[in-house]
Structure formats: C-alpha cells, structure tokens
CSV table of C-alpha atoms in Angstrom, one decimal:
chain,number,residue,atom,x,y,z
A,5,MET,CA,7.6,14.9,19.8
A,6,ASN,CA,4.6,15.1,17.6
A,7,ARG,CA,1.8,12.6,17.9
A,8,ARG,CA,1.5,10.1,15.0
A,9,LEU,CA,-1.0,10.3,12.2
A,10,SER,CA,-4.0,8.0,12.9
A,11,ASP,CA,-7.8,7.9,12.9
A,12,ALA,CA,-7.7,9.3,16.5
A,13,THR,CA,-5.4,12.2,15.7
A,14,LEU,CA,-6.4,13.2,12.2
A,15,GLY,CA,-8.9,15.7,13.5
A,16,SER,CA,-6.1,17.8,14.9
A,17,ALA,CA,-4.6,18.4,11.5
A,18,PRO,CA,-4.9,22.0,10.1
A,19,GLY,CA,-8.1,22.8,8.2
A,20,GLU,CA,-6.3,23.1,4.8
A,21,VAL,CA,-5.3,19.4,4.9
A,22,ALA,CA,-7.8,17.5,2.7
A,23,ARG,CA,-9.0,14.3,4.4
A,24,PRO,CA,-11.3,11.4,3.6
A,25,ALA,CA,-14.8,12.5,2.6
A,26,TYR,CA,-16.5,9.4,4.1
A,27,ASP,CA,-16.8,7.5,7.4
A,28,ARG,CA,-13.9,5.1,7.4
A,29,THR,CA,-15.6,2.9,10.1
A,30,ALA,CA,-18.4,2.2,7.6
A,31,THR,CA,-16.1,1.0,4.8
A,32,ARG,CA,-15.6,-2.7,3.9
A,33,ILE,CA,-12.7,-4.3,2.0
A,34,GLY,CA,-13.6,-5.0,-1.6
A,35,VAL,CA,-10.1,-4.7,-3.2
A,36,VAL,CA,-7.0,-6.8,-2.5
A,37,HIS,CA,-3.9,-5.0,-3.9
A,38,PHE,CA,-0.5,-6.7,-4.3
A,39,GLY,CA,2.5,-4.4,-4.2
A,40,PRO,CA,1.5,-1.4,-2.1
A,41,GLY,CA,4.5,0.7,-3.0
A,42,ALA,CA,4.6,4.4,-3.6
A,43,PHE,CA,2.9,4.4,-6.9
A,44,HIS,CA,-0.1,2.4,-5.7
A,45,ARG,CA,-0.6,4.7,-2.8
A,46,ALA,CA,-0.2,7.8,-5.0
A,47,HIS,CA,-2.4,6.5,-7.8
A,48,GLN,CA,-5.0,3.6,-7.4
A,49,ALA,CA,-5.5,4.2,-3.6
A,50,TYR,CA,-6.0,7.9,-4.4
A,51,TYR,CA,-8.8,7.0,-6.9
A,52,VAL,CA,-10.3,4.5,-4.5
A,53,ASP,CA,-10.3,7.2,-1.8
A,54,LYS,CA,-12.6,9.2,-4.0
A,55,MET,CA,-14.7,6.1,-4.8
A,56,LEU,CA,-15.4,5.3,-1.2
A,57,ALA,CA,-17.6,8.4,-0.8
A,58,ARG,CA,-19.9,6.7,-3.3
A,59,ASP,CA,-19.3,3.0,-2.6
A,60,PRO,CA,-18.1,2.1,0.9
A,61,GLY,CA,-17.5,-1.5,-0.2
A,62,LEU,CA,-14.2,-0.7,-2.1
A,63,ALA,CA,-11.7,-0.3,0.7
A,64,ILE,CA,-8.3,-1.8,0.2
A,65,SER,CA,-6.4,-4.7,1.8
A,66,ALA,CA,-2.8,-4.0,0.8
A,67,VAL,CA,-0.6,-7.1,0.4
A,68,SER,CA,3.2,-6.9,0.3
A,69,LEU,CA,4.8,-10.0,-1.4
A,70,ARG,CA,8.1,-9.7,0.3
A,71,SER,CA,8.9,-6.7,2.6
A,72,ASP,CA,7.3,-5.9,5.9
A,73,ALA,CA,8.2,-2.2,5.6
A,74,VAL,CA,4.8,-0.9,4.4
A,75,ARG,CA,2.9,-2.9,7.1
A,76,ALA,CA,5.2,-1.6,9.8
A,77,ALA,CA,4.8,2.0,8.7
A,78,LEU,CA,1.1,2.2,8.0
A,79,THR,CA,-0.5,-0.2,10.6
A,80,PRO,CA,0.2,2.1,13.6
A,81,GLN,CA,-1.4,4.9,11.5
A,82,ASP,CA,-4.6,2.9,10.8
A,83,GLY,CA,-3.6,2.7,7.2
A,84,LEU,CA,-3.6,6.5,6.8
A,85,TYR,CA,-0.8,8.4,5.0
A,86,SER,CA,-0.4,11.8,3.4
A,87,LEU,CA,-0.1,12.5,-0.3
A,88,ILE,CA,1.6,15.7,-1.5
A,89,GLU,CA,0.8,16.8,-5.0
A,90,ARG,CA,3.8,18.7,-6.4
A,91,GLU,CA,3.2,21.8,-8.5
A,92,ALA,CA,4.1,25.5,-8.0
A,93,GLU,CA,1.6,25.5,-5.1
A,94,PRO,CA,1.8,22.0,-3.5
A,95,SER,CA,-1.2,20.5,-1.8
A,96,LEU,CA,-1.5,17.8,0.9
A,97,ARG,CA,-4.3,15.3,1.4
A,98,VAL,CA,-4.7,12.3,3.8
A,99,ILE,CA,-5.7,9.1,2.0
A,100,GLY,CA,-7.8,6.6,3.9
A,101,ALA,CA,-8.5,3.9,1.3
A,102,ILE,CA,-6.2,1.3,2.8
A,103,ARG,CA,-7.9,-0.4,5.7
A,104,GLU,CA,-5.3,-3.1,6.4
A,105,VAL,CA,-1.8,-4.1,5.3
A,106,LEU,CA,-0.7,-7.7,5.2
A,107,THR,CA,2.8,-9.1,4.5
A,108,ALA,CA,2.1,-12.3,2.5
A,109,PRO,CA,4.9,-14.6,3.8
A,110,THR,CA,4.1,-13.9,7.5
A,111,ALA,CA,0.3,-13.7,7.2
A,112,PRO,CA,-0.6,-16.2,4.4
A,113,GLU,CA,-3.9,-17.4,5.9
A,114,ALA,CA,-5.1,-13.8,6.2
A,115,VAL,CA,-4.3,-13.2,2.6
A,116,PHE,CA,-6.0,-16.4,1.5
A,117,ALA,CA,-9.1,-15.4,3.5
A,118,ARG,CA,-9.2,-12.0,1.8
A,119,LEU,CA,-8.9,-13.5,-1.6
A,120,ALA,CA,-11.7,-15.9,-0.9
A,121,ASP,CA,-14.0,-13.2,0.6
A,122,PRO,CA,-17.2,-12.8,-1.4
A,123,ASN,CA,-17.1,-9.1,-0.6
A,124,VAL,CA,-13.9,-8.7,-2.6
A,125,ARG,CA,-14.6,-7.7,-6.1
A,126,PHE,CA,-11.1,-6.6,-7.4
A,127,VAL,CA,-7.6,-7.9,-7.1
A,128,SER,CA,-5.1,-5.3,-8.4
A,129,ALA,CA,-1.3,-5.3,-8.7
A,130,THR,CA,1.6,-3.0,-9.0
A,131,VAL,CA,4.5,-5.5,-8.9
A,132,THR,CA,6.6,-4.0,-11.8
A,133,GLU,CA,7.1,-5.7,-15.2
A,134,LYS,CA,9.4,-8.4,-13.7
A,135,GLY,CA,6.8,-9.4,-11.1
A,136,TYR,CA,4.6,-11.2,-13.6
A,137,CYS,CA,7.3,-13.8,-14.3
A,138,LEU,CA,6.6,-13.9,-18.0
A,139,THR,CA,8.8,-14.6,-21.0
A,140,PRO,CA,9.5,-11.8,-23.6
A,141,ALA,CA,6.8,-13.4,-25.7
A,142,GLY,CA,4.3,-12.9,-22.9
A,143,ASP,CA,3.9,-16.5,-21.8
A,144,LEU,CA,4.3,-17.8,-18.2
A,145,ASP,CA,8.0,-18.3,-17.6
A,146,THR,CA,7.9,-21.9,-16.1
A,147,ALA,CA,11.7,-21.8,-15.7
A,148,HIS,CA,11.4,-18.8,-13.3
A,149,PRO,CA,12.5,-19.9,-9.8
A,150,ASP,CA,9.4,-18.5,-8.2
A,151,ILE,CA,7.0,-20.1,-10.7
A,152,ARG,CA,8.8,-23.4,-10.4
A,153,LEU,CA,8.4,-23.3,-6.6
A,154,ASP,CA,4.7,-22.3,-6.9
A,155,LEU,CA,4.0,-25.1,-9.4
A,156,ALA,CA,5.5,-27.4,-6.9
A,157,ALA,CA,3.0,-26.2,-4.3
A,158,ALA,CA,5.1,-23.7,-2.4
A,159,ASP,CA,3.3,-22.7,0.7
A,160,PRO,CA,2.9,-19.8,0.8
A,161,PRO,CA,3.2,-18.9,-2.8
A,162,MET,CA,6.2,-16.9,-4.0
A,163,SER,CA,4.9,-15.1,-7.1
A,164,PHE,CA,1.9,-12.8,-7.7
A,165,ILE,CA,0.5,-15.2,-10.2
A,166,GLY,CA,0.9,-18.0,-7.8
A,167,TRP,CA,-1.0,-16.1,-5.2
A,168,LEU,CA,-3.7,-15.1,-7.6
A,169,VAL,CA,-4.3,-18.6,-8.9
A,170,ARG,CA,-4.5,-20.0,-5.3
A,171,GLY,CA,-6.9,-17.2,-4.5
A,172,LEU,CA,-9.1,-17.9,-7.4
A,173,SER,CA,-9.1,-21.6,-6.6
A,174,GLY,CA,-10.2,-20.7,-3.0
A,175,ARG,CA,-13.0,-18.6,-4.4
A,176,ARG,CA,-14.2,-21.4,-6.6
A,177,ALA,CA,-14.1,-23.8,-3.6
A,178,ALA,CA,-15.9,-21.3,-1.3
A,179,GLY,CA,-18.5,-20.4,-4.0
A,180,SER,CA,-17.5,-16.8,-3.8
A,181,GLY,CA,-17.8,-16.1,-7.5
A,182,GLY,CA,-15.3,-14.5,-9.8
A,183,LEU,CA,-13.7,-11.1,-9.7
A,184,VAL,CA,-11.9,-8.5,-11.7
A,185,ALA,CA,-8.1,-8.7,-11.8
A,186,LEU,CA,-6.5,-5.3,-12.6
A,187,SER,CA,-2.9,-5.1,-13.6
A,188,CYS,CA,-1.6,-1.6,-13.1
A,189,ASP,CA,1.9,-2.1,-14.4
A,190,ASN,CA,3.6,-0.8,-17.5
A,191,LEU,CA,3.1,-3.9,-19.6
A,192,SER,CA,1.7,-3.8,-23.1
A,193,GLY,CA,-1.7,-5.4,-23.0
A,194,ASN,CA,-1.2,-6.0,-19.2
A,195,GLY,CA,-4.6,-7.5,-18.6
A,196,GLU,CA,-4.4,-9.9,-21.4
A,197,ARG,CA,-0.9,-10.9,-20.4
A,198,LEU,CA,-2.0,-11.5,-16.8
A,199,ARG,CA,-4.9,-13.5,-18.0
A,200,ARG,CA,-2.7,-15.7,-20.2
A,201,GLY,CA,-0.2,-16.2,-17.4
A,202,VAL,CA,-2.9,-17.2,-14.9
A,203,LEU,CA,-4.5,-19.7,-17.3
A,204,GLN,CA,-1.2,-21.1,-18.2
A,205,PHE,CA,-0.3,-21.5,-14.5
A,206,ALA,CA,-3.6,-23.3,-13.8
A,207,GLU,CA,-3.0,-25.6,-16.8
A,208,ALA,CA,0.6,-26.3,-15.7
A,209,LEU,CA,-0.9,-27.4,-12.4
A,210,GLY,CA,-3.0,-29.9,-14.3
A,211,ASP,CA,-6.2,-28.3,-13.0
A,212,LEU,CA,-8.1,-27.8,-16.3
A,213,ASP,CA,-11.4,-27.4,-14.4
A,214,LEU,CA,-9.9,-24.4,-12.5
A,215,ALA,CA,-8.6,-23.0,-15.8
A,216,ARG,CA,-12.1,-23.2,-17.3
A,217,TRP,CA,-13.7,-21.7,-14.2
A,218,ILE,CA,-11.3,-18.8,-14.4
A,219,GLU,CA,-12.1,-18.3,-18.1
A,220,GLY,CA,-15.7,-18.0,-17.3
A,221,GLU,CA,-15.7,-16.2,-14.0
A,222,ALA,CA,-12.7,-13.8,-13.9
A,223,ARG,CA,-12.2,-10.7,-16.0
A,224,PHE,CA,-8.8,-9.2,-16.8
A,225,PRO,CA,-9.3,-5.8,-18.4
A,226,ASN,CA,-6.3,-4.0,-19.9
A,227,SER,CA,-5.4,-0.7,-18.1
A,228,MET,CA,-3.0,2.2,-18.4
A,229,VAL,CA,-1.7,4.2,-15.4
A,230,ASP,CA,0.2,7.4,-15.3
A,231,SER,CA,1.6,9.8,-12.8
A,232,ILE,CA,5.2,10.7,-12.0
A,233,THR,CA,5.9,9.5,-8.4
A,234,PRO,CA,9.3,10.3,-7.0
A,235,ALA,CA,10.6,8.2,-4.1
A,236,THR,CA,10.0,9.3,-0.5
A,237,ASP,CA,13.0,10.9,1.2
A,238,GLU,CA,13.7,12.6,4.6
A,239,ALA,CA,12.9,16.0,3.2
A,240,LEU,CA,9.4,14.8,2.3
A,241,ARG,CA,8.9,13.3,5.7
A,242,ALA,CA,9.9,16.5,7.3
A,243,GLU,CA,7.6,18.6,5.1
A,244,ALA,CA,4.6,16.3,5.7
A,245,GLN,CA,5.1,16.4,9.4
A,246,ALA,CA,5.3,20.2,9.4
A,247,ARG,CA,2.2,20.6,7.4
A,248,LEU,CA,0.2,17.9,9.3
A,249,GLY,CA,1.4,18.7,12.7
A,250,LEU,CA,1.6,15.0,13.1
A,251,ALA,CA,4.4,12.4,12.7
A,252,GLU,CA,4.1,10.5,9.4
A,253,ALA,CA,6.2,7.3,8.8
A,254,TRP,CA,5.7,7.1,5.0
A,255,PRO,CA,4.3,10.1,3.1
A,256,ILE,CA,4.0,9.9,-0.7
A,257,GLN,CA,4.5,12.6,-3.4
A,258,ARG,CA,3.6,12.9,-7.0
A,259,GLU,CA,2.8,15.4,-9.7
A,260,ARG,CA,-0.7,16.7,-9.7
A,261,PHE,CA,-1.4,15.0,-13.1
A,262,VAL,CA,-2.9,11.6,-12.7
A,263,GLN,CA,-4.5,9.2,-15.2
A,264,TRP,CA,-6.1,5.8,-15.1
A,265,VAL,CA,-7.5,4.3,-18.3
A,266,ILE,CA,-9.4,0.9,-18.0
A,267,GLU,CA,-11.0,-1.3,-20.5
A,268,ASP,CA,-14.7,-1.1,-19.9
A,269,GLN,CA,-15.3,-4.6,-18.4
A,270,LEU,CA,-16.3,-3.4,-14.9
A,271,GLY,CA,-20.1,-4.0,-15.2
A,272,ALA,CA,-22.0,-2.4,-12.3
A,273,ASP,CA,-18.9,-0.8,-11.0
A,274,SER,CA,-18.3,1.3,-14.2
A,275,ALA,CA,-20.1,4.3,-13.0
A,276,THR,CA,-18.3,4.5,-9.7
A,277,PHE,CA,-14.9,4.3,-11.4
A,278,ALA,CA,-15.9,6.9,-14.1
A,279,ASP,CA,-17.3,9.3,-11.5
A,280,SER,CA,-13.9,9.2,-9.7
A,281,GLY,CA,-12.0,10.3,-12.8
A,282,VAL,CA,-11.1,7.0,-14.4
A,283,THR,CA,-11.3,6.8,-18.2
A,284,LEU,CA,-13.3,3.8,-19.4
A,285,THR,CA,-12.8,2.9,-23.0
A,286,GLY,CA,-13.0,0.1,-25.5
A,287,ASP,CA,-9.4,0.8,-26.7
A,288,VAL,CA,-6.9,0.9,-23.9
A,289,VAL,CA,-4.2,-0.3,-26.2
A,290,ALA,CA,-3.9,3.0,-28.0
A,291,PHE,CA,-3.7,5.0,-24.8
A,292,GLU,CA,-1.3,2.5,-23.3
A,293,ARG,CA,1.0,2.3,-26.3
A,294,ALA,CA,1.2,6.1,-26.5
A,295,LYS,CA,2.1,6.3,-22.8
A,296,LEU,CA,4.6,3.4,-22.9
A,297,ARG,CA,6.4,4.9,-25.9
A,298,LEU,CA,6.1,8.6,-25.6
A,299,LEU,CA,6.2,9.0,-21.8
A,300,ASN,CA,8.0,5.9,-20.6
A,301,GLY,CA,10.3,5.6,-23.6
A,302,ALA,CA,11.3,9.3,-23.4
A,303,HIS,CA,11.7,8.9,-19.6
A,304,SER,CA,14.1,6.0,-20.0
A,305,THR,CA,16.1,7.9,-22.7
A,306,LEU,CA,16.2,11.0,-20.5
A,307,ALA,CA,17.4,8.9,-17.6
A,308,TYR,CA,20.4,7.2,-19.3
A,309,VAL,CA,21.4,10.1,-21.4
A,310,GLY,CA,20.8,12.6,-18.7
A,311,MET,CA,23.1,10.7,-16.3
A,312,ARG,CA,25.7,10.5,-19.0
A,313,LEU,CA,25.6,14.3,-19.2
A,314,GLY,CA,26.0,14.6,-15.4
A,315,HIS,CA,22.3,15.4,-14.5
A,316,ALA,CA,20.6,14.0,-11.5
A,317,THR,CA,16.9,14.7,-11.9
A,318,VAL,CA,14.3,14.9,-14.7
A,319,ALA,CA,13.8,18.6,-14.3
A,320,GLU,CA,17.5,19.3,-14.2
A,321,ALA,CA,18.0,17.3,-17.4
A,322,MET,CA,15.1,19.1,-19.1
A,323,ALA,CA,16.8,22.4,-18.2
A,324,ASP,CA,19.6,21.3,-20.5
A,325,PRO,CA,18.5,22.9,-23.8
A,326,ARG,CA,20.5,20.3,-25.9
A,327,LEU,CA,18.8,17.4,-24.2
A,328,ALA,CA,15.3,19.0,-24.1
A,329,ALA,CA,15.5,19.7,-27.9
A,330,PHE,CA,16.7,16.2,-28.6
A,331,LEU,CA,13.9,14.6,-26.5
A,332,GLU,CA,11.2,16.6,-28.2
A,333,ALA,CA,12.5,15.7,-31.6
A,334,LEU,CA,12.7,12.0,-30.5
A,335,MET,CA,9.0,12.1,-29.4
A,336,ARG,CA,7.6,14.1,-32.4
A,337,ARG,CA,9.7,12.7,-35.2
A,338,ASP,CA,10.5,9.2,-34.2
A,339,ILE,CA,8.0,7.8,-31.7
A,340,ALA,CA,4.8,9.5,-32.7
A,341,PRO,CA,4.9,8.1,-36.2
A,342,SER,CA,4.7,4.6,-34.7
A,343,LEU,CA,1.3,5.4,-33.1
A,344,GLY,CA,-1.9,5.2,-34.9
A,345,PRO,CA,-4.9,7.5,-34.3
A,346,ALA,CA,-7.1,6.9,-31.3
A,347,ALA,CA,-10.4,8.4,-30.3
A,348,GLY,CA,-9.9,11.0,-27.6
A,349,LEU,CA,-6.2,11.0,-27.9
A,350,ASP,CA,-4.4,14.1,-29.3
A,351,LEU,CA,-0.8,13.0,-29.8
A,352,ASP,CA,0.6,16.5,-30.4
A,353,GLY,CA,-1.1,17.9,-27.3
A,354,TYR,CA,-0.1,14.8,-25.3
A,355,ILE,CA,3.6,15.3,-26.2
A,356,THR,CA,3.4,19.0,-25.2
A,357,GLN,CA,1.8,17.9,-21.9
A,358,ILE,CA,4.5,15.3,-21.2
A,359,LEU,CA,7.3,17.9,-21.9
A,360,ALA,CA,5.7,20.3,-19.5
A,361,ARG,CA,5.4,17.6,-16.8
A,362,PHE,CA,9.1,16.7,-17.2
A,363,ARG,CA,10.0,20.3,-16.7
A,364,ASN,CA,8.0,20.6,-13.5
A,365,PRO,CA,10.6,22.0,-11.0
A,366,ALA,CA,8.6,20.9,-8.0
A,367,ILE,CA,9.2,17.2,-8.8
A,368,ALA,CA,12.7,16.0,-7.9
A,369,HIS,CA,12.5,12.7,-9.8
A,370,LYS,CA,15.9,11.0,-9.7
A,371,LEU,CA,17.2,9.7,-13.1
A,372,SER,CA,18.9,6.9,-11.2
A,373,GLN,CA,15.4,5.7,-10.0
A,374,ILE,CA,14.1,5.6,-13.6
A,375,ALA,CA,17.2,3.7,-14.7
A,376,TRP,CA,16.3,0.6,-12.6
A,377,ASP,CA,15.3,-2.6,-14.4
A,378,GLY,CA,16.3,-1.5,-17.9
A,379,SER,CA,16.4,-5.0,-19.3
A,380,GLN,CA,12.7,-5.3,-18.5
A,381,LYS,CA,11.6,-1.8,-19.6
A,382,LEU,CA,13.5,-1.2,-22.8
A,383,PRO,CA,11.8,-3.9,-24.9
A,384,PHE,CA,8.4,-2.2,-24.3
A,385,ARG,CA,9.5,1.4,-24.1
A,386,LEU,CA,12.0,1.7,-27.0
A,387,LEU,CA,12.8,-1.6,-28.8
A,388,GLN,CA,9.3,-2.2,-30.2
A,389,THR,CA,9.4,1.3,-31.7
A,390,VAL,CA,12.8,0.7,-33.2
A,391,ALA,CA,11.6,-2.6,-34.8
A,392,GLU,CA,8.5,-0.9,-36.3
A,393,ALA,CA,10.6,2.1,-37.6
A,394,LEU,CA,13.0,-0.3,-39.3
A,395,ALA,CA,10.1,-2.2,-40.9
A,396,ALA,CA,8.6,1.1,-42.1
A,397,GLY,CA,11.9,2.4,-43.5
A,398,ARG,CA,12.1,5.2,-40.9
A,399,PRO,CA,15.4,6.3,-39.3
A,400,VAL,CA,16.5,4.9,-35.9
A,401,GLU,CA,19.4,7.1,-35.1
A,402,ARG,CA,17.7,9.1,-32.4
A,403,LEU,CA,16.0,6.0,-31.0
A,404,SER,CA,19.3,4.3,-30.6
A,405,VAL,CA,20.8,7.0,-28.4
A,406,GLY,CA,18.8,5.9,-25.3
A,407,VAL,CA,19.6,2.2,-25.9
A,408,ALA,CA,23.3,3.0,-26.2
A,409,ALA,CA,23.2,5.1,-23.1
A,410,TRP,CA,21.7,2.2,-21.2
A,411,MET,CA,24.6,0.0,-22.4
A,412,LEU,CA,27.1,2.5,-21.1
A,413,PHE,CA,25.2,2.8,-17.8
A,414,VAL,CA,25.6,-1.0,-17.4
A,415,ARG,CA,29.2,-1.0,-18.4
A,416,ASP,CA,30.1,1.8,-16.0
A,417,GLN,CA,28.2,0.3,-13.1
A,418,ALA,CA,30.0,-3.0,-13.7
A,419,ARG,CA,33.4,-1.4,-13.9
A,420,ALA,CA,32.8,0.5,-10.7
A,421,GLY,CA,31.7,-2.6,-8.9
A,422,ALA,CA,28.3,-0.9,-8.2
A,423,ALA,CA,25.0,-2.6,-8.0
A,424,ILE,CA,22.9,-2.9,-11.2
A,425,PRO,CA,19.3,-2.8,-10.2
A,426,ASP,CA,18.0,-5.3,-12.7
A,427,PRO,CA,16.7,-8.9,-12.7
A,428,LEU,CA,19.5,-9.7,-15.1
A,429,ALA,CA,22.1,-8.0,-13.0
A,430,GLY,CA,24.6,-10.9,-13.0
A,431,ARG,CA,24.5,-11.3,-16.8
A,432,LEU,CA,24.7,-7.6,-17.4
A,433,ALA,CA,27.6,-7.2,-15.0
A,434,ALA,CA,29.5,-9.9,-16.9
A,435,ILE,CA,28.8,-8.2,-20.2
A,436,GLY,CA,29.8,-4.8,-18.8
A,437,LEU,CA,33.1,-6.1,-17.5
A,438,ALA,CA,33.9,-7.8,-20.8
A,439,CYS,CA,33.5,-4.5,-22.7
A,440,ASP,CA,36.8,-3.2,-24.0
A,441,GLY,CA,35.8,0.2,-25.4
A,442,ASP,CA,35.4,-0.9,-29.0
A,443,PRO,CA,31.9,0.3,-30.0
A,444,ALA,CA,31.1,-2.4,-32.4
A,445,GLY,CA,32.3,-5.2,-30.1
A,446,ASP,CA,30.7,-3.8,-27.0
A,447,VAL,CA,27.4,-3.3,-28.7
A,448,ALA,CA,27.5,-6.8,-30.1
A,449,ARG,CA,28.0,-8.2,-26.6
A,450,PHE,CA,24.8,-6.6,-25.4
A,451,LEU,CA,22.8,-7.5,-28.6
A,452,ALA,CA,23.6,-11.1,-27.9
A,453,LEU,CA,21.4,-10.9,-24.8
A,454,GLY,CA,18.3,-12.6,-26.3
A,455,ALA,CA,16.2,-11.9,-23.2
A,456,VAL,CA,16.3,-8.2,-24.2
A,457,PHE,CA,17.0,-8.0,-27.9
A,458,PRO,CA,15.0,-10.2,-30.4
A,459,ALA,CA,17.3,-11.9,-32.8
A,460,ASP,CA,15.9,-10.2,-35.9
A,461,LEU,CA,16.4,-6.7,-34.3
A,462,ALA,CA,19.8,-7.6,-32.9
A,463,GLN,CA,20.9,-8.6,-36.4
A,464,ALA,CA,19.5,-5.5,-38.2
A,465,PRO,CA,22.5,-3.7,-39.8
A,466,GLN,CA,20.9,-0.3,-39.6
A,467,PHE,CA,20.2,-0.6,-35.9
A,468,ARG,CA,23.7,-2.1,-35.1
A,469,SER,CA,25.3,0.7,-37.0
A,470,ALA,CA,23.2,3.4,-35.3
A,471,LEU,CA,23.9,1.9,-31.9
A,472,GLY,CA,27.7,1.7,-32.5
A,473,GLN,CA,27.8,5.4,-33.5
A,474,SER,CA,25.7,6.5,-30.5
A,475,TYR,CA,27.8,4.4,-28.2
A,476,ASP,CA,31.0,5.8,-29.6
A,477,ARG,CA,29.8,9.5,-29.3
A,478,LEU,CA,28.3,9.0,-25.8
A,479,SER,CA,31.5,7.4,-24.5
A,480,GLY,CA,33.7,10.2,-25.9
A,481,SER,CA,34.9,13.4,-24.2
A,482,ASP,CA,31.7,15.3,-25.4
A,483,PRO,CA,28.7,13.0,-24.9
A,484,ALA,CA,26.4,15.7,-26.1
A,485,ALA,CA,27.7,15.2,-29.6
A,486,ALA,CA,25.4,12.2,-29.8
A,487,LEU,CA,22.5,14.5,-29.4
A,488,ALA,CA,23.6,16.9,-32.1
A,489,ALA,CA,24.4,14.1,-34.5
C-alpha cells in the first residue's frame, strides 16, 4: 500500500509534480476561510499557494461549517492535496496553502481564536448562494432558522454570518483591528451583500456600537471567481495516486482556466494579490455580471436542457450540434445585449472563450451537479436578464427555455420520488407533484413561487407565454424542438 501524501513524504513524489515554492514551516495563518470545498481548494487556495512565496503570512485556516469530511481527509496529510488541471495535457501540482482544517461545531473555541488573531487579515467564504441566509432582495433573512438561532445567541453559531459577526466582535474586544471579508460565491454584488447582512445582523442583536465598529474597521470588496471544478470521484483519486506515487484522500480537479477579480480595497496587500494573477479593478460588477449571466446562466441552461436531451456532462452536451448552436445564440443574441461595456472586458471574445471551455473533453463536469440549488441560482443567472429584456422590448423565447427545463427537472424528480437538491426542496416537490401536464397550469404553479419569481416578472404575459411554449415543447416526444423554435 502506498504511503500517504504529507510533508514528510512529498519529497518522494516524481520530479514533474509541481510543489509549494516556499518553506511551509515558515508560513503563518493570515486567512480564515469558511467552506473549504472543492472550489475553494482549486481556486482561492491555489492563488494563496502562489502568494505564500512572496508573503508567508497568508496561510489558510480552513473552517467547515457542518461536515467533518475535509478535516478528516486533509489533517493526516498536513493540509496538503493535489490539484489536477484538466486540458489535453493534464498537469498535477500539490497545494500547501492550507495549514489547518477546523470543523466549527466541534472546535468552536479554535475558530473563535483564529478569527480574533491579529495576524489574520482576511476572512473568505465559499458557502454557496444559500449560505448567506439572505432574502431575494439581499437583506438578512431574520426568519431563516439558522439566523434565528444565532440571533438568540446559539453557541456555537449556525450560520456563516453568525460566525463572522461573533468573530468581528471578538476582534474588537481583543483590539485586533479590522480585516477584509471576501465573499467568493456567485452572488451579484457579493461583498456589498455580505456587508449589509453583517451590519443588519449586528443591528438585530441590538449592538449598534459593534455595527459602527464594523463599518469603520472591516472592508467587504466585491469579487468574481471563475473556474470549472468537477467533483472528485474514484477515477480522480486513482489517477492522483498513480501520478504522485502516494495515497491521496481528496484530490481536486479543474480546468486550467482560472480567474479571480477583486474590487481594489486590499491596501498594502494589493501587490501580493496582483502578482499572483488576481485582477484588481474598480468595477467588479461588470466582470461579475458578465460571468453570472454568460457563463453561469449558460451553464444552468445547458444543465437542465442537456439532461432533458439525455446528456450527462457539459462536454457531451456541447457535442450535440443543436444544443451548442442554441447556447451560442442565447449568449450572443439574448444575454450579451443585457451587458454594458466594461474596461478590459471583450464580450465577444469572452463568449468564444466560454464556449471553448464548455467543449473541453478533459473535463467531465456532470450536468446533474450544475442542476443543484436551481431556486437560488436562476434569479441571478437568468431571471434578471429576462426582466431586463422585457423592459427593453427584446425577445425572451430563448431565455425561457432553460427556466422551463428547470421546471420539468423539478417535476420529474418529484414524480420519481427522487431528491431535489435545493433549499426549497419541500415546496418544489409539492409543486412538481401537483403538475398535471397542462403547460399553462404547470408553469403558473411554479411562477407563484415568490421566493424565485418576482411578482412583476411572474405576471408578465410575454414571459408566461414563452415559458408555456418552451415547457410544452420540452415535455413532448422531441424536446429538441424547443431549441429549433
């Protein structure tokens, strides 16, 4: 049996394996990251791994809010793991940026100590859209069960915002100073939304002094992140072990393309981030909106429609010429017109780049994985574009296809008694089971879900009609007819 990847065994890996270009023993924790899933380890930790050669004070303390799985996998490996970049010629590198992994419910004091540590300069998060516990309008959802518990002084906290506010309170008490809070999730204006949620939480606690301190001492820059990161499977574990010559509990894979755009509020740390490949800008919103709508909106459409046509992965779906042509028309003719000009962003070239990334045969990105949490994703990825198209008098027929395909996905999962991976799973299952096959009636049932569809959009005749037609064609014997239409 192979020895396991660790600091002690890394030296035995083959010479072609890239490894940390710094002395790990000399690094200090300066980043606390909540949600150390695959994307964080393939993205932010990858960038930090490059930063540590310049600034050894930016190592990561990774905090899991619920599951102990990451800690159990990485702690015996001293936080090391392998990252395989998927292209025609894949490459493997070992990432050393994570120095400790904590599971918040079982090690709360250690998490609080890290958050209060004056050496910590950044708190970052990849907790998914639903992890911020916000309303559709972007305010703190005080009715959310986790927020209600945290406002009642749950110990330890349940939500990311609960942890962050408690951590900021601890820093104020300890005189540790402020920090930079970096949201790395696909939320429009993610930094501003996080800031608003944090301040509203402090105000709901009745601690106005804390709220004022946070306003003055903490920064919440907007950011945009991008890299396609398929889930780890047994084939990846076997490949990583074969290439390392070492056992690896949780390797990660992604495409070679990686992008991180941050609003330039990093002060003295700006140069370190920029030198590692991060784009610092005064207008993250333009980059972020283009990514949410063009990449993520197209991704969601591809997932729901692709599964409807019997495809399993993104590359397989893009090999279907009908679907590939539809997706390109959607991006160029329906989504791009909703995006204004931005310095440094070539929309036509960006679309061409996205289509090439989707076609990458080395990435087996499952459509079923992209389909998760549709009720949280569609408002940002597609529905805002639909609303703006209606207001501008542009057509919404192609835009409606992905939304209708999501409705059919929910309906079919409910009828099959299968899980619906979504925060609104119970309500969605009830709607799916109530559907009787009448397009207008079924669509109306979904549109009544105010948590997903704003009232003015749900009542728009043009959108309702387009949805009904797409739903009807997608549910027929030839679902591809919806693409041709």
